[in-house]
Amino acid sequence: MLIASGKTIKIAVGTSTPATVYTTTTDGSSNFSFTFSSLTATTSLVLWVDATTSIRAALFTMATSSSNSISGLDLYQNRLVLAAQSTSTLTTTDLAFYDGDDDSDIRYTANGGVLTVAAGQELHLASGTTFAPSGTLTLHGNAGSGTDGSLHLTGSSTYRTAYPTAIAGDLLASTTATIDNTSVLSMTASTTGKSISAPSSSSLGNLSFTGSGSWSFATNATTTSLLINAGASVTAPADNLTVQGLFNNDGTFTHNSGTTTMQSIREGILDYLAGRDVSGDGSGTGSNSIYSFALSGTTLYVGKGANATACSQVAGSAIGCELQVYDVSSSTNPIYVAGRDIS
């Protein structure tokens, strides 16, 4: 929602230290303007709605020359908008020149490369904007719904980071946006109904659901790893979810009739700790093919080849169980718990 008429708008201009601040008011059509001659190339600018707790809105941009006129700087309620005027990449360090430490109506702080956005706000990347945090990014939330704690990439915007990102709301990206995450992306909500939509060509990186809320993938997605902590509930996309590394589920995972592909690739030498024969113990009798493993917490599920022998619930006699379940709470003493036939 655009800002209504009669609201006080301020702009901080980063041509001096401290920054110079100007004030204006929105007109009957919600328009506003500032006129000053102090701009230089790469001058930092932050605009915000001042002196109201019911309307929070801010926008950061950078000038590209000393003579250009900048238009289309729209303020939207409950959003921190990053709007680049060129192909240059915006960083947290750029935002640090004037933030919530200077005026509490600005609902973010950027200190030491760390960007923190207050609850109730969305970090909104305007189309064509590339944002690369200089450190960790935390979007606080659970104060409400909608924009609360969300990251929103519109149009051809790009979010590129090598630092941890924590999102308490939704992750929303247009089909033409780009997410390039080589670190941890933590979804921290403790409320339900959160959504994840990401371009199929992008990797969400090491995606971790650390909150106790619920999330649904609205689009196909690719992750480097996928971790679902206890208490978290995740619904996969209806088509394809690709996990290129570790997939660990200690919460609730709903397949949604889609396909989840695991492409785990690891390098290095593994140390043997303990094992069991296909019969469920260490007796050394019988042979069969092992097709799949799945680990949930300390429970290991083993999928085996077909066997005509009836499934037994007794270790040492379970060679006929196409599905075997083991307690692996001890890494040196896996215990056969139960099994089932293919029928």
mmCIF file of C-alpha atoms in Angstrom:
data_model
loop_
_atom_site.group_PDB
_atom_site.id
_atom_site.type_symbol
_atom_site.label_atom_id
_atom_site.label_comp_id
_atom_site.label_asym_id
_atom_site.label_seq_id
_atom_site.Cartn_x
_atom_site.Cartn_y
_atom_site.Cartn_z
ATOM 1 C CA MET A 1 0.000 0.000 0.000
ATOM 2 C CA LEU A 2 1.350 3.442 -0.981
ATOM 3 C CA ILE A 3 1.604 6.090 1.716
ATOM 4 C CA ALA A 4 -1.470 8.308 2.156
ATOM 5 C CA SER A 5 -1.564 12.094 1.761
ATOM 6 C CA GLY A 6 -0.539 14.484 4.504
ATOM 7 C CA LYS A 7 2.293 12.330 5.848
ATOM 8 C CA THR A 8 5.710 13.665 6.797
ATOM 9 C CA ILE A 9 8.482 12.257 4.625
ATOM 10 C CA LYS A 10 12.154 12.668 5.432
ATOM 11 C CA ILE A 11 15.249 11.989 3.372
ATOM 12 C CA ALA A 12 18.808 11.609 4.623
ATOM 13 C CA VAL A 13 21.482 12.522 2.078
ATOM 14 C CA GLY A 14 24.878 10.958 2.617
ATOM 15 C CA THR A 15 27.086 13.738 1.329
ATOM 16 C CA SER A 16 28.300 14.687 4.787
ATOM 17 C CA THR A 17 28.825 13.229 8.249
ATOM 18 C CA PRO A 18 26.370 13.331 9.870
ATOM 19 C CA ALA A 19 23.995 13.041 6.909
ATOM 20 C CA THR A 20 21.868 16.032 5.915
ATOM 21 C CA VAL A 21 18.138 15.478 6.528
ATOM 22 C CA TYR A 22 15.337 17.185 4.582
ATOM 23 C CA THR A 23 11.576 17.130 5.263
ATOM 24 C CA THR A 24 8.470 17.323 3.059
ATOM 25 C CA THR A 25 4.810 16.223 3.104
ATOM 26 C CA THR A 26 2.830 13.984 0.763
ATOM 27 C CA ASP A 27 0.211 15.861 -1.298
ATOM 28 C CA GLY A 28 -3.408 14.898 -2.049
ATOM 29 C CA SER A 29 -2.224 12.296 -4.562
ATOM 30 C CA SER A 30 0.328 10.835 -2.127
ATOM 31 C CA ASN A 31 3.186 12.373 -4.147
ATOM 32 C CA PHE A 32 6.227 14.057 -2.649
ATOM 33 C CA SER A 33 9.452 15.618 -3.899
ATOM 34 C CA PHE A 34 12.746 17.032 -2.661
ATOM 35 C CA THR A 35 15.027 19.527 -4.346
ATOM 36 C CA PHE A 36 18.699 19.928 -3.454
ATOM 37 C CA SER A 37 21.967 20.260 -5.323
ATOM 38 C CA SER A 38 24.343 18.272 -3.177
ATOM 39 C CA LEU A 39 24.148 14.914 -4.956
ATOM 40 C CA THR A 40 27.269 13.216 -6.252
ATOM 41 C CA ALA A 41 27.743 9.866 -7.921
ATOM 42 C CA THR A 42 27.064 7.041 -5.419
ATOM 43 C CA THR A 43 25.479 9.389 -2.864
ATOM 44 C CA SER A 44 23.469 7.279 -0.404
ATOM 45 C CA LEU A 45 19.819 8.248 0.134
ATOM 46 C CA VAL A 46 17.289 6.890 2.603
ATOM 47 C CA LEU A 47 13.660 8.043 2.694
ATOM 48 C CA TRP A 48 11.126 7.217 5.396
ATOM 49 C CA VAL A 49 7.765 8.127 6.871
ATOM 50 C CA ASP A 50 8.388 10.137 10.009
ATOM 51 C CA ALA A 51 6.653 10.521 13.381
ATOM 52 C CA THR A 52 4.047 7.784 13.142
ATOM 53 C CA THR A 53 3.850 4.320 14.685
ATOM 54 C CA SER A 54 0.944 3.184 12.493
ATOM 55 C CA ILE A 55 2.730 3.645 9.162
ATOM 56 C CA ARG A 56 6.250 2.312 8.775
ATOM 57 C CA ALA A 57 7.991 2.618 5.421
ATOM 58 C CA ALA A 58 11.525 3.251 4.193
ATOM 59 C CA LEU A 59 13.494 3.159 0.940
ATOM 60 C CA PHE A 60 17.214 3.118 0.275
ATOM 61 C CA THR A 61 18.882 4.008 -3.010
ATOM 62 C CA MET A 62 22.080 5.534 -4.367
ATOM 63 C CA ALA A 63 22.456 8.348 -6.861
ATOM 64 C CA THR A 64 24.383 7.640 -10.057
ATOM 65 C CA SER A 65 25.547 11.165 -10.891
ATOM 66 C CA SER A 66 25.503 14.758 -9.625
ATOM 67 C CA SER A 67 22.974 15.915 -12.195
ATOM 68 C CA ASN A 68 20.389 13.165 -12.475
ATOM 69 C CA SER A 69 16.777 13.509 -11.385
ATOM 70 C CA ILE A 70 15.548 10.450 -9.495
ATOM 71 C CA SER A 71 11.870 9.576 -9.828
ATOM 72 C CA GLY A 72 9.653 6.632 -8.919
ATOM 73 C CA LEU A 73 10.897 6.285 -5.352
ATOM 74 C CA ASP A 74 7.678 4.837 -3.965
ATOM 75 C CA LEU A 75 7.304 4.188 -0.260
ATOM 76 C CA TYR A 76 5.187 1.175 0.684
ATOM 77 C CA GLN A 77 3.749 0.528 4.106
ATOM 78 C CA ASN A 78 5.610 -2.035 6.221
ATOM 79 C CA ARG A 79 8.440 -2.401 3.726
ATOM 80 C CA LEU A 80 12.109 -1.546 3.512
ATOM 81 C CA VAL A 81 12.592 -1.097 -0.231
ATOM 82 C CA LEU A 82 16.042 -1.369 -1.801
ATOM 83 C CA ALA A 83 15.976 0.314 -5.205
ATOM 84 C CA ALA A 84 19.178 0.523 -7.239
ATOM 85 C CA GLN A 85 19.475 3.280 -9.854
ATOM 86 C CA SER A 86 22.106 1.367 -11.852
ATOM 87 C CA THR A 87 23.610 -2.092 -12.173
ATOM 88 C CA SER A 88 25.794 -1.447 -9.134
ATOM 89 C CA THR A 89 25.341 -3.834 -6.209
ATOM 90 C CA LEU A 90 23.886 -2.473 -2.963
ATOM 91 C CA THR A 91 25.429 -3.711 0.291
ATOM 92 C CA THR A 92 24.752 -3.516 4.012
ATOM 93 C CA THR A 93 27.691 -1.149 4.325
ATOM 94 C CA ASP A 94 25.865 1.286 2.026
ATOM 95 C CA LEU A 95 22.792 1.265 4.285
ATOM 96 C CA ALA A 96 24.843 1.973 7.412
ATOM 97 C CA PHE A 97 25.218 5.710 6.785
ATOM 98 C CA TYR A 98 21.787 6.438 8.324
ATOM 99 C CA ASP A 99 19.502 3.888 9.982
ATOM 100 C CA GLY A 100 17.325 3.160 13.010
ATOM 101 C CA ASP A 101 20.124 4.212 15.340
ATOM 102 C CA ASP A 102 19.690 7.740 13.943
ATOM 103 C CA ASP A 103 15.872 7.797 13.785
ATOM 104 C CA SER A 104 13.716 5.062 15.337
ATOM 105 C CA ASP A 105 11.082 5.529 12.617
ATOM 106 C CA ILE A 106 13.541 3.756 10.321
ATOM 107 C CA ARG A 107 12.909 0.106 11.078
ATOM 108 C CA TYR A 108 16.319 -1.350 10.346
ATOM 109 C CA THR A 109 19.878 -1.118 11.619
ATOM 110 C CA ALA A 110 23.077 -1.791 9.688
ATOM 111 C CA ASN A 111 26.050 -2.121 11.991
ATOM 112 C CA GLY A 112 29.362 -3.840 11.314
ATOM 113 C CA GLY A 113 27.980 -5.425 8.154
ATOM 114 C CA VAL A 114 25.002 -6.934 10.011
ATOM 115 C CA LEU A 115 21.557 -5.917 8.719
ATOM 116 C CA THR A 116 18.633 -6.321 11.111
ATOM 117 C CA VAL A 117 15.070 -5.545 9.983
ATOM 118 C CA ALA A 118 12.432 -5.058 12.685
ATOM 119 C CA ALA A 119 9.342 -7.243 13.020
ATOM 120 C CA GLY A 120 6.375 -6.237 10.920
ATOM 121 C CA GLN A 121 8.539 -5.217 7.960
ATOM 122 C CA GLU A 122 9.402 -6.814 4.634
ATOM 123 C CA LEU A 123 12.766 -6.481 2.899
ATOM 124 C CA HIS A 124 11.654 -5.648 -0.640
ATOM 125 C CA LEU A 125 14.080 -5.693 -3.582
ATOM 126 C CA ALA A 126 12.828 -3.555 -6.461
ATOM 127 C CA SER A 127 13.152 -4.996 -9.953
ATOM 128 C CA GLY A 128 16.689 -4.723 -11.313
ATOM 129 C CA THR A 129 18.239 -4.339 -7.859
ATOM 130 C CA THR A 130 21.120 -6.534 -6.719
ATOM 131 C CA PHE A 131 21.656 -6.756 -2.974
ATOM 132 C CA ALA A 132 24.679 -8.483 -1.468
ATOM 133 C CA PRO A 133 24.738 -8.319 2.363
ATOM 134 C CA SER A 134 28.077 -7.449 3.943
ATOM 135 C CA GLY A 135 27.301 -9.848 6.816
ATOM 136 C CA THR A 136 24.370 -11.694 8.338
ATOM 137 C CA LEU A 137 20.791 -10.633 7.548
ATOM 138 C CA THR A 138 18.022 -11.111 10.117
ATOM 139 C CA LEU A 139 14.366 -10.417 9.329
ATOM 140 C CA HIS A 140 12.479 -10.462 12.602
ATOM 141 C CA GLY A 141 8.831 -11.446 12.618
ATOM 142 C CA ASN A 142 5.842 -13.207 14.181
ATOM 143 C CA ALA A 143 4.321 -9.816 14.969
ATOM 144 C CA GLY A 144 1.622 -10.438 12.360
ATOM 145 C CA SER A 145 1.133 -11.724 8.838
ATOM 146 C CA GLY A 146 1.586 -10.505 5.273
ATOM 147 C CA THR A 147 4.836 -8.569 4.991
ATOM 148 C CA ASP A 148 5.969 -9.435 8.514
ATOM 149 C CA GLY A 149 9.536 -10.746 8.444
ATOM 150 C CA SER A 150 9.467 -11.531 4.715
ATOM 151 C CA LEU A 151 12.053 -11.302 1.930
ATOM 152 C CA HIS A 152 10.503 -10.311 -1.412
ATOM 153 C CA LEU A 153 12.406 -10.273 -4.719
ATOM 154 C CA THR A 154 10.472 -8.594 -7.514
ATOM 155 C CA GLY A 155 11.103 -8.575 -11.260
ATOM 156 C CA SER A 156 14.734 -9.203 -12.192
ATOM 157 C CA SER A 157 16.177 -8.464 -8.742
ATOM 158 C CA THR A 158 19.025 -10.520 -7.257
ATOM 159 C CA TYR A 159 19.828 -11.588 -3.699
ATOM 160 C CA ARG A 160 23.448 -12.750 -3.460
ATOM 161 C CA THR A 161 24.991 -13.711 -0.134
ATOM 162 C CA ALA A 162 27.793 -15.709 1.445
ATOM 163 C CA TYR A 163 26.497 -14.986 4.955
ATOM 164 C CA PRO A 164 23.682 -16.506 7.066
ATOM 165 C CA THR A 165 20.142 -15.260 6.415
ATOM 166 C CA ALA A 166 17.265 -15.637 8.898
ATOM 167 C CA ILE A 167 13.695 -15.098 7.666
ATOM 168 C CA ALA A 168 10.731 -15.055 10.062
ATOM 169 C CA GLY A 169 8.135 -14.618 7.309
ATOM 170 C CA ASP A 170 7.743 -15.661 3.682
ATOM 171 C CA LEU A 171 10.394 -16.016 0.992
ATOM 172 C CA LEU A 172 8.839 -14.675 -2.198
ATOM 173 C CA ALA A 173 10.686 -14.348 -5.501
ATOM 174 C CA SER A 174 9.462 -13.721 -9.010
ATOM 175 C CA THR A 175 10.256 -16.229 -11.748
ATOM 176 C CA THR A 176 12.821 -13.811 -13.216
ATOM 177 C CA ALA A 177 14.592 -13.048 -9.932
ATOM 178 C CA THR A 178 17.849 -14.706 -8.824
ATOM 179 C CA ILE A 179 18.825 -16.142 -5.444
ATOM 180 C CA ASP A 180 22.516 -16.974 -5.054
ATOM 181 C CA ASN A 181 23.023 -18.248 -1.527
ATOM 182 C CA THR A 182 26.216 -20.069 -0.539
ATOM 183 C CA SER A 183 25.512 -19.944 3.202
ATOM 184 C CA VAL A 184 22.683 -20.945 5.556
ATOM 185 C CA LEU A 185 19.120 -19.779 4.932
ATOM 186 C CA SER A 186 17.129 -20.231 8.156
ATOM 187 C CA MET A 187 13.335 -20.080 8.240
ATOM 188 C CA THR A 188 12.588 -19.114 11.832
ATOM 189 C CA ALA A 189 8.808 -18.553 12.039
ATOM 190 C CA SER A 190 6.827 -19.969 14.944
ATOM 191 C CA THR A 191 3.527 -19.308 13.155
ATOM 192 C CA THR A 192 1.786 -21.284 10.420
ATOM 193 C CA GLY A 193 0.969 -20.564 6.790
ATOM 194 C CA LYS A 194 4.395 -19.388 5.574
ATOM 195 C CA SER A 195 5.268 -19.710 1.896
ATOM 196 C CA ILE A 196 8.421 -20.235 -0.150
ATOM 197 C CA SER A 197 8.567 -19.403 -3.836
ATOM 198 C CA ALA A 198 11.886 -19.322 -5.633
ATOM 199 C CA PRO A 199 13.106 -19.328 -9.235
ATOM 200 C CA SER A 200 13.744 -22.905 -10.386
ATOM 201 C CA SER A 201 17.165 -21.868 -11.714
ATOM 202 C CA SER A 202 18.342 -20.633 -8.292
ATOM 203 C CA SER A 203 19.698 -22.527 -5.308
ATOM 204 C CA LEU A 204 18.380 -21.673 -1.865
ATOM 205 C CA GLY A 205 21.667 -22.866 -0.389
ATOM 206 C CA ASN A 206 21.698 -24.670 2.939
ATOM 207 C CA LEU A 207 18.003 -24.370 3.810
ATOM 208 C CA SER A 208 17.150 -24.927 7.459
ATOM 209 C CA PHE A 209 13.708 -24.805 9.097
ATOM 210 C CA THR A 210 14.580 -23.875 12.674
ATOM 211 C CA GLY A 211 11.253 -22.438 13.839
ATOM 212 C CA SER A 212 8.164 -24.284 15.046
ATOM 213 C CA GLY A 213 5.922 -22.946 12.275
ATOM 214 C CA SER A 214 4.747 -24.430 8.991
ATOM 215 C CA TRP A 215 5.902 -23.696 5.435
ATOM 216 C CA SER A 216 4.779 -24.711 1.960
ATOM 217 C CA PHE A 217 6.811 -24.592 -1.246
ATOM 218 C CA ALA A 218 4.715 -22.775 -3.834
ATOM 219 C CA THR A 219 7.224 -23.496 -6.632
ATOM 220 C CA ASN A 220 9.864 -26.057 -7.522
ATOM 221 C CA ALA A 221 13.055 -25.546 -5.538
ATOM 222 C CA THR A 222 16.696 -26.605 -5.304
ATOM 223 C CA THR A 223 18.735 -26.593 -2.088
ATOM 224 C CA THR A 224 22.301 -27.469 -1.183
ATOM 225 C CA SER A 225 21.006 -29.176 1.949
ATOM 226 C CA LEU A 226 17.649 -29.392 3.717
ATOM 227 C CA LEU A 227 17.283 -29.564 7.501
ATOM 228 C CA ILE A 228 13.886 -29.715 9.226
ATOM 229 C CA ASN A 229 14.147 -29.297 12.983
ATOM 230 C CA ALA A 230 11.786 -30.799 15.536
ATOM 231 C CA GLY A 231 8.509 -28.886 15.643
ATOM 232 C CA ALA A 232 8.802 -27.576 12.077
ATOM 233 C CA SER A 233 6.341 -28.650 9.373
ATOM 234 C CA VAL A 234 7.262 -28.457 5.680
ATOM 235 C CA THR A 235 5.168 -29.265 2.603
ATOM 236 C CA ALA A 236 7.134 -29.995 -0.569
ATOM 237 C CA PRO A 237 6.232 -28.522 -3.961
ATOM 238 C CA ALA A 238 3.667 -30.391 -6.040
ATOM 239 C CA ASP A 239 6.305 -31.107 -8.693
ATOM 240 C CA ASN A 240 10.017 -31.148 -7.854
ATOM 241 C CA LEU A 241 12.246 -30.557 -4.839
ATOM 242 C CA THR A 242 15.961 -31.203 -5.355
ATOM 243 C CA VAL A 243 18.343 -31.594 -2.399
ATOM 244 C CA GLN A 244 21.966 -31.660 -3.510
ATOM 245 C CA GLY A 245 23.412 -32.673 -0.149
ATOM 246 C CA LEU A 246 22.241 -33.658 3.320
ATOM 247 C CA PHE A 247 18.508 -34.108 3.954
ATOM 248 C CA ASN A 248 17.666 -34.462 7.646
ATOM 249 C CA ASN A 249 14.077 -34.447 8.929
ATOM 250 C CA ASP A 250 13.365 -34.264 12.651
ATOM 251 C CA GLY A 251 10.023 -32.508 12.123
ATOM 252 C CA THR A 252 7.163 -33.137 9.673
ATOM 253 C CA PHE A 253 7.722 -33.434 5.927
ATOM 254 C CA THR A 254 4.746 -33.784 3.553
ATOM 255 C CA HIS A 255 5.624 -34.946 0.030
ATOM 256 C CA ASN A 256 2.528 -33.305 -1.559
ATOM 257 C CA SER A 257 2.519 -36.015 -4.282
ATOM 258 C CA GLY A 258 5.611 -34.416 -5.801
ATOM 259 C CA THR A 259 9.106 -35.776 -6.420
ATOM 260 C CA THR A 260 11.940 -35.197 -3.969
ATOM 261 C CA THR A 261 15.346 -35.899 -5.496
ATOM 262 C CA MET A 262 18.423 -36.280 -3.300
ATOM 263 C CA GLN A 263 21.778 -35.838 -5.016
ATOM 264 C CA SER A 264 24.093 -36.254 -2.075
ATOM 265 C CA ILE A 265 27.747 -35.949 -3.066
ATOM 266 C CA ARG A 266 30.402 -36.176 -0.367
ATOM 267 C CA GLU A 267 34.150 -36.386 -0.512
ATOM 268 C CA GLY A 268 36.494 -37.994 1.963
ATOM 269 C CA ILE A 269 37.021 -41.333 3.686
ATOM 270 C CA LEU A 270 34.289 -42.745 5.927
ATOM 271 C CA ASP A 271 35.176 -44.577 9.148
ATOM 272 C CA TYR A 272 33.418 -47.903 9.748
ATOM 273 C CA LEU A 273 31.721 -47.924 13.163
ATOM 274 C CA ALA A 274 29.273 -50.850 13.196
ATOM 275 C CA GLY A 275 27.067 -52.937 10.924
ATOM 276 C CA ARG A 276 24.321 -55.530 10.717
ATOM 277 C CA ASP A 277 23.600 -58.371 8.308
ATOM 278 C CA VAL A 278 20.444 -58.430 6.209
ATOM 279 C CA SER A 279 18.893 -60.701 8.822
ATOM 280 C CA GLY A 280 19.003 -57.890 11.397
ATOM 281 C CA ASP A 281 21.949 -58.995 13.523
ATOM 282 C CA GLY A 282 25.605 -59.895 13.138
ATOM 283 C CA SER A 283 25.205 -63.620 12.482
ATOM 284 C CA GLY A 284 26.644 -63.429 8.976
ATOM 285 C CA THR A 285 23.857 -65.404 7.297
ATOM 286 C CA GLY A 286 21.962 -64.509 4.115
ATOM 287 C CA SER A 287 22.458 -62.002 1.345
ATOM 288 C CA ASN A 288 20.221 -59.390 -0.264
ATOM 289 C CA SER A 289 20.375 -56.060 -2.077
ATOM 290 C CA ILE A 290 20.035 -52.773 -0.212
ATOM 291 C CA TYR A 291 18.209 -50.160 -2.293
ATOM 292 C CA SER A 292 17.744 -47.179 0.003
ATOM 293 C CA PHE A 293 18.329 -45.621 3.410
ATOM 294 C CA ALA A 294 16.433 -42.877 5.207
ATOM 295 C CA LEU A 295 17.393 -41.365 8.556
ATOM 296 C CA SER A 296 14.933 -39.530 10.804
ATOM 297 C CA GLY A 297 16.464 -38.522 14.108
ATOM 298 C CA THR A 298 17.924 -41.736 15.549
ATOM 299 C CA THR A 299 15.715 -44.053 13.466
ATOM 300 C CA LEU A 300 17.172 -45.637 10.311
ATOM 301 C CA TYR A 301 14.880 -47.066 7.633
ATOM 302 C CA VAL A 302 16.416 -49.614 5.246
ATOM 303 C CA GLY A 303 14.781 -50.619 1.966
ATOM 304 C CA LYS A 304 15.895 -54.081 0.716
ATOM 305 C CA GLY A 305 15.362 -56.264 -2.309
ATOM 306 C CA ALA A 306 12.449 -58.706 -2.516
ATOM 307 C CA ASN A 307 12.667 -61.918 -0.469
ATOM 308 C CA ALA A 308 10.125 -64.736 -0.269
ATOM 309 C CA THR A 309 10.819 -65.441 3.402
ATOM 310 C CA ALA A 310 8.179 -64.143 5.802
ATOM 311 C CA CYS A 311 9.236 -61.028 7.695
ATOM 312 C CA SER A 312 10.236 -61.649 11.297
ATOM 313 C CA GLN A 313 10.326 -59.131 14.112
ATOM 314 C CA VAL A 314 13.274 -60.957 15.688
ATOM 315 C CA ALA A 315 16.825 -59.820 14.970
ATOM 316 C CA GLY A 316 18.698 -62.580 13.182
ATOM 317 C CA SER A 317 15.553 -63.849 11.439
ATOM 318 C CA ALA A 318 14.513 -60.692 9.584
ATOM 319 C CA ILE A 319 16.064 -61.509 6.206
ATOM 320 C CA GLY A 320 12.602 -61.585 4.618
ATOM 321 C CA CYS A 321 11.716 -57.999 5.633
ATOM 322 C CA GLU A 322 11.869 -55.671 2.634
ATOM 323 C CA LEU A 323 11.639 -52.759 5.087
ATOM 324 C CA GLN A 324 13.776 -52.829 8.217
ATOM 325 C CA VAL A 325 13.827 -50.258 11.011
ATOM 326 C CA TYR A 326 16.841 -49.741 13.271
ATOM 327 C CA ASP A 327 17.494 -47.677 16.384
ATOM 328 C CA VAL A 328 20.835 -45.968 15.729
ATOM 329 C CA SER A 329 20.977 -43.823 18.868
ATOM 330 C CA SER A 330 24.278 -45.609 19.509
ATOM 331 C CA SER A 331 26.658 -45.219 16.580
ATOM 332 C CA THR A 332 28.416 -48.483 17.527
ATOM 333 C CA ASN A 333 25.361 -50.628 18.310
ATOM 334 C CA PRO A 334 22.477 -50.350 15.816
ATOM 335 C CA ILE A 335 19.458 -52.299 17.097
ATOM 336 C CA TYR A 336 16.875 -53.961 14.854
ATOM 337 C CA VAL A 337 13.442 -52.688 15.936
ATOM 338 C CA ALA A 338 10.895 -53.975 13.431
ATOM 339 C CA GLY A 339 10.305 -54.914 9.818
ATOM 340 C CA ARG A 340 7.611 -55.314 7.183
ATOM 341 C CA ASP A 341 7.120 -57.360 4.033
ATOM 342 C CA ILE A 342 6.652 -55.633 0.712
ATOM 343 C CA SER A 343 2.962 -56.444 0.954
#
